[in-house]
């Protein structure tokens, strides 16, 4: 089994080509509908674009994973079934699934189709992972971001499938596949509609003192001082006031990106099969820089050389370039 496969984001056909050209072993992408967890305007692929993307990647030795990682609401299952059928027809290398109904339907209709278990399924124990392997033929599981290396080693010793871990990008500490915050605020679900903090519900307002207030629907998510950069209004990363505190505080989690670059040698030594870079909403420039840096790092570690990854700190939210990875800046 190969260790250190680089799995990279592709939010658009142009981003897919950029990722492949920058050295991605594998790219993951989705259709322009609710079947994937990044269902935002301007992102994702039309059917004909997906077919062309698979052909482009395969011609250059890269693989394509189709994200079908949301949960179908009652009465709408055909959308997921049709997406899977198109993926098979276009020759995607694997499908990333979260819902057991979607997994079962693909397994029954296309028994030879390779399936990966999405982090949205929140399977973090050997027993849960083994259930998916035994019942749906899952070949790889994407583990939650919060697991430690010893925990990953323990899981690997007990399960009969490959492991993929996040290495860079969004650092969501909520239980993946179980988030109801956006649904509460906007009526749209991250897990069923594929939209976290939909753009139509986002509002930025400049206050008289120069500060910036950000809102999601009817809720104020944060307020930024004139010299601060306003973040995107995501409930779990907002600052809130409470009677017991004098200033606003992060009630759920701080807006700090995941950057495990420093742990890459240890993760490879542990036998992790694939490393996932998050960022289908990011620009092509971001994709090119992150993918090329990790490509060089993985190759260096395989050859016994020291990996150079300092350039990635500047792309990591909540971290200063002068500080090492994992050190966050102070927030007001």
CSV table of N, CA and C in Angstrom, one decimal, residues 31 35-36 65-70 72 77-89 92-118 132 135-139:
chain,number,residue,atom,x,y,z
A,31,UNK,N,-20.7,17.7,-8.2
A,31,UNK,CA,-21.6,18.3,-9.2
A,31,UNK,C,-22.2,19.6,-8.6
A,35,UNK,N,-25.8,17.2,-3.8
A,35,UNK,CA,-25.2,15.9,-3.5
A,35,UNK,C,-23.8,16.1,-2.9
A,36,UNK,N,-23.2,17.3,-2.9
A,36,UNK,CA,-21.9,17.5,-2.3
A,36,UNK,C,-21.9,18.6,-1.3
A,65,UNK,N,-11.9,11.8,-7.5
A,65,UNK,CA,-12.9,11.3,-6.5
A,65,UNK,C,-14.2,12.2,-6.6
A,66,UNK,N,-15.3,11.6,-6.7
A,66,UNK,CA,-16.6,12.3,-6.8
A,66,UNK,C,-17.2,12.4,-5.4
A,67,UNK,N,-17.4,13.6,-4.9
A,67,UNK,CA,-18.0,13.8,-3.6
A,67,UNK,C,-19.5,13.7,-3.7
A,68,UNK,N,-20.1,12.7,-3.1
A,68,UNK,CA,-21.5,12.5,-2.9
A,68,UNK,C,-21.8,12.4,-1.4
A,69,UNK,N,-21.3,13.4,-0.7
A,69,UNK,CA,-21.1,13.3,0.8
A,69,UNK,C,-22.1,14.1,1.6
A,70,UNK,N,-23.3,14.2,1.1
A,70,UNK,CA,-24.4,14.8,1.9
A,70,UNK,C,-25.5,13.7,2.1
A,72,UNK,N,-29.4,12.6,1.7
A,72,UNK,CA,-30.6,12.9,0.9
A,72,UNK,C,-31.8,13.1,1.8
A,77,UNK,N,-34.1,11.3,-3.2
A,77,UNK,CA,-33.0,10.3,-3.4
A,77,UNK,C,-32.5,10.2,-4.8
A,78,UNK,N,-33.4,10.4,-5.8
A,78,UNK,CA,-33.0,10.2,-7.2
A,78,UNK,C,-31.9,11.1,-7.6
A,79,UNK,N,-31.8,12.3,-7.0
A,79,UNK,CA,-30.7,13.2,-7.4
A,79,UNK,C,-29.3,12.6,-7.1
A,80,UNK,N,-29.2,11.9,-5.9
A,80,UNK,CA,-28.0,11.2,-5.6
A,80,UNK,C,-27.8,9.9,-6.4
A,81,UNK,N,-28.8,9.2,-6.8
A,81,UNK,CA,-28.7,8.1,-7.6
A,81,UNK,C,-28.2,8.5,-9.0
A,82,UNK,N,-28.8,9.6,-9.5
A,82,UNK,CA,-28.4,10.0,-10.9
A,82,UNK,C,-26.9,10.5,-10.9
A,83,UNK,N,-26.5,11.2,-9.8
A,83,UNK,CA,-25.1,11.7,-9.7
A,83,UNK,C,-24.2,10.5,-9.7
A,84,UNK,N,-24.5,9.4,-9.0
A,84,UNK,CA,-23.7,8.2,-8.9
A,84,UNK,C,-23.6,7.6,-10.3
A,85,UNK,N,-24.7,7.5,-11.0
A,85,UNK,CA,-24.7,6.9,-12.3
A,85,UNK,C,-23.8,7.7,-13.3
A,86,UNK,N,-23.9,9.0,-13.2
A,86,UNK,CA,-23.0,9.8,-14.1
A,86,UNK,C,-21.5,9.6,-13.7
A,87,UNK,N,-21.3,9.5,-12.4
A,87,UNK,CA,-19.9,9.3,-12.0
A,87,UNK,C,-19.3,8.0,-12.5
A,88,UNK,N,-20.1,6.9,-12.5
A,88,UNK,CA,-19.7,5.6,-13.1
A,88,UNK,C,-19.5,5.7,-14.6
A,89,UNK,N,-20.4,6.4,-15.2
A,89,UNK,CA,-20.3,6.6,-16.7
A,89,UNK,C,-19.0,7.3,-17.1
A,92,UNK,N,-15.1,8.0,-12.8
A,92,UNK,CA,-14.4,8.4,-11.6
A,92,UNK,C,-13.8,7.3,-10.9
A,93,UNK,N,-12.7,7.5,-10.2
A,93,UNK,CA,-11.9,6.4,-9.5
A,93,UNK,C,-12.6,6.0,-8.2
A,94,UNK,N,-13.3,6.9,-7.6
A,94,UNK,CA,-14.0,6.5,-6.3
A,94,UNK,C,-15.0,7.5,-6.0
A,95,UNK,N,-16.0,7.1,-5.2
A,95,UNK,CA,-17.0,8.1,-4.8
A,95,UNK,C,-17.0,8.2,-3.3
A,96,UNK,N,-17.0,9.4,-2.8
A,96,UNK,CA,-17.0,9.7,-1.4
A,96,UNK,C,-18.4,9.8,-0.8
A,97,UNK,N,-18.8,8.9,0.0
A,97,UNK,CA,-20.2,8.9,0.5
A,97,UNK,C,-20.2,9.0,2.0
A,98,UNK,N,-21.4,9.5,2.5
A,98,UNK,CA,-21.6,9.6,3.9
A,98,UNK,C,-22.9,8.9,4.4
A,99,UNK,N,-23.9,9.0,3.6
A,99,UNK,CA,-25.2,8.4,3.9
A,99,UNK,C,-25.2,6.9,3.6
A,100,UNK,N,-25.8,6.1,4.6
A,100,UNK,CA,-25.8,4.7,4.3
A,100,UNK,C,-26.7,4.3,3.2
A,101,UNK,N,-27.8,5.0,3.0
A,101,UNK,CA,-28.6,4.7,1.8
A,101,UNK,C,-27.9,4.9,0.5
A,102,UNK,N,-27.2,6.0,0.4
A,102,UNK,CA,-26.4,6.3,-0.8
A,102,UNK,C,-25.4,5.2,-1.0
A,103,UNK,N,-24.7,4.8,0.1
A,103,UNK,CA,-23.7,3.8,0.0
A,103,UNK,C,-24.3,2.4,-0.5
A,104,UNK,N,-25.5,2.1,0.1
A,104,UNK,CA,-26.1,0.9,-0.2
A,104,UNK,C,-26.6,0.8,-1.7
A,105,UNK,N,-27.1,2.0,-2.2
A,105,UNK,CA,-27.6,2.1,-3.5
A,105,UNK,C,-26.5,1.9,-4.5
A,106,UNK,N,-25.4,2.5,-4.3
A,106,UNK,CA,-24.2,2.4,-5.2
A,106,UNK,C,-23.7,1.0,-5.2
A,107,UNK,N,-23.6,0.5,-4.0
A,107,UNK,CA,-23.1,-0.9,-3.8
A,107,UNK,C,-23.9,-1.9,-4.6
A,108,UNK,N,-25.2,-1.7,-4.6
A,108,UNK,CA,-26.1,-2.7,-5.2
A,108,UNK,C,-26.1,-2.5,-6.8
A,109,UNK,N,-26.2,-1.2,-7.2
A,109,UNK,CA,-26.2,-1.0,-8.6
A,109,UNK,C,-24.9,-1.1,-9.4
A,110,UNK,N,-23.8,-0.7,-8.6
A,110,UNK,CA,-22.5,-0.7,-9.2
A,110,UNK,C,-21.5,-1.4,-8.3
A,111,UNK,N,-21.6,-2.7,-8.1
A,111,UNK,CA,-20.7,-3.4,-7.1
A,111,UNK,C,-19.2,-3.2,-7.3
A,112,UNK,N,-18.8,-2.9,-8.5
A,112,UNK,CA,-17.4,-2.7,-8.7
A,112,UNK,C,-16.9,-1.3,-8.5
A,113,UNK,N,-17.8,-0.4,-8.2
A,113,UNK,CA,-17.4,1.0,-7.9
A,113,UNK,C,-16.7,1.1,-6.6
A,114,UNK,N,-15.6,1.7,-6.6
A,114,UNK,CA,-14.8,2.0,-5.3
A,114,UNK,C,-15.5,3.1,-4.5
A,115,UNK,N,-15.7,2.8,-3.2
A,115,UNK,CA,-16.3,3.8,-2.3
A,115,UNK,C,-15.4,4.2,-1.2
A,116,UNK,N,-15.3,5.5,-0.9
A,116,UNK,CA,-14.6,6.0,0.3
A,116,UNK,C,-15.7,6.6,1.2
A,117,UNK,N,-15.4,6.5,2.5
A,117,UNK,CA,-16.3,7.0,3.5
A,117,UNK,C,-15.9,8.4,3.9
A,118,UNK,N,-16.8,9.3,3.7
A,118,UNK,CA,-16.6,10.7,4.0
A,118,UNK,C,-16.4,11.0,5.5
A,132,UNK,N,-19.0,-0.1,8.1
A,132,UNK,CA,-19.1,0.4,6.7
A,132,UNK,C,-18.4,-0.5,5.7
A,135,UNK,N,-20.4,-3.9,5.3
A,135,UNK,CA,-21.8,-3.8,4.7
A,135,UNK,C,-21.8,-3.1,3.4
A,136,UNK,N,-20.8,-2.2,3.1
A,136,UNK,CA,-20.9,-1.4,1.9
A,136,UNK,C,-19.6,-1.5,1.1
A,137,UNK,N,-18.6,-2.3,1.5
A,137,UNK,CA,-17.4,-2.5,0.8
A,137,UNK,C,-16.5,-1.2,0.7
A,138,UNK,N,-16.6,-0.4,1.8
A,138,UNK,CA,-15.8,0.8,1.8
A,138,UNK,C,-14.3,0.5,1.8
A,139,UNK,N,-13.5,1.1,0.9
A,139,UNK,CA,-12.1,0.9,0.7
A,139,UNK,C,-11.2,1.9,1.5
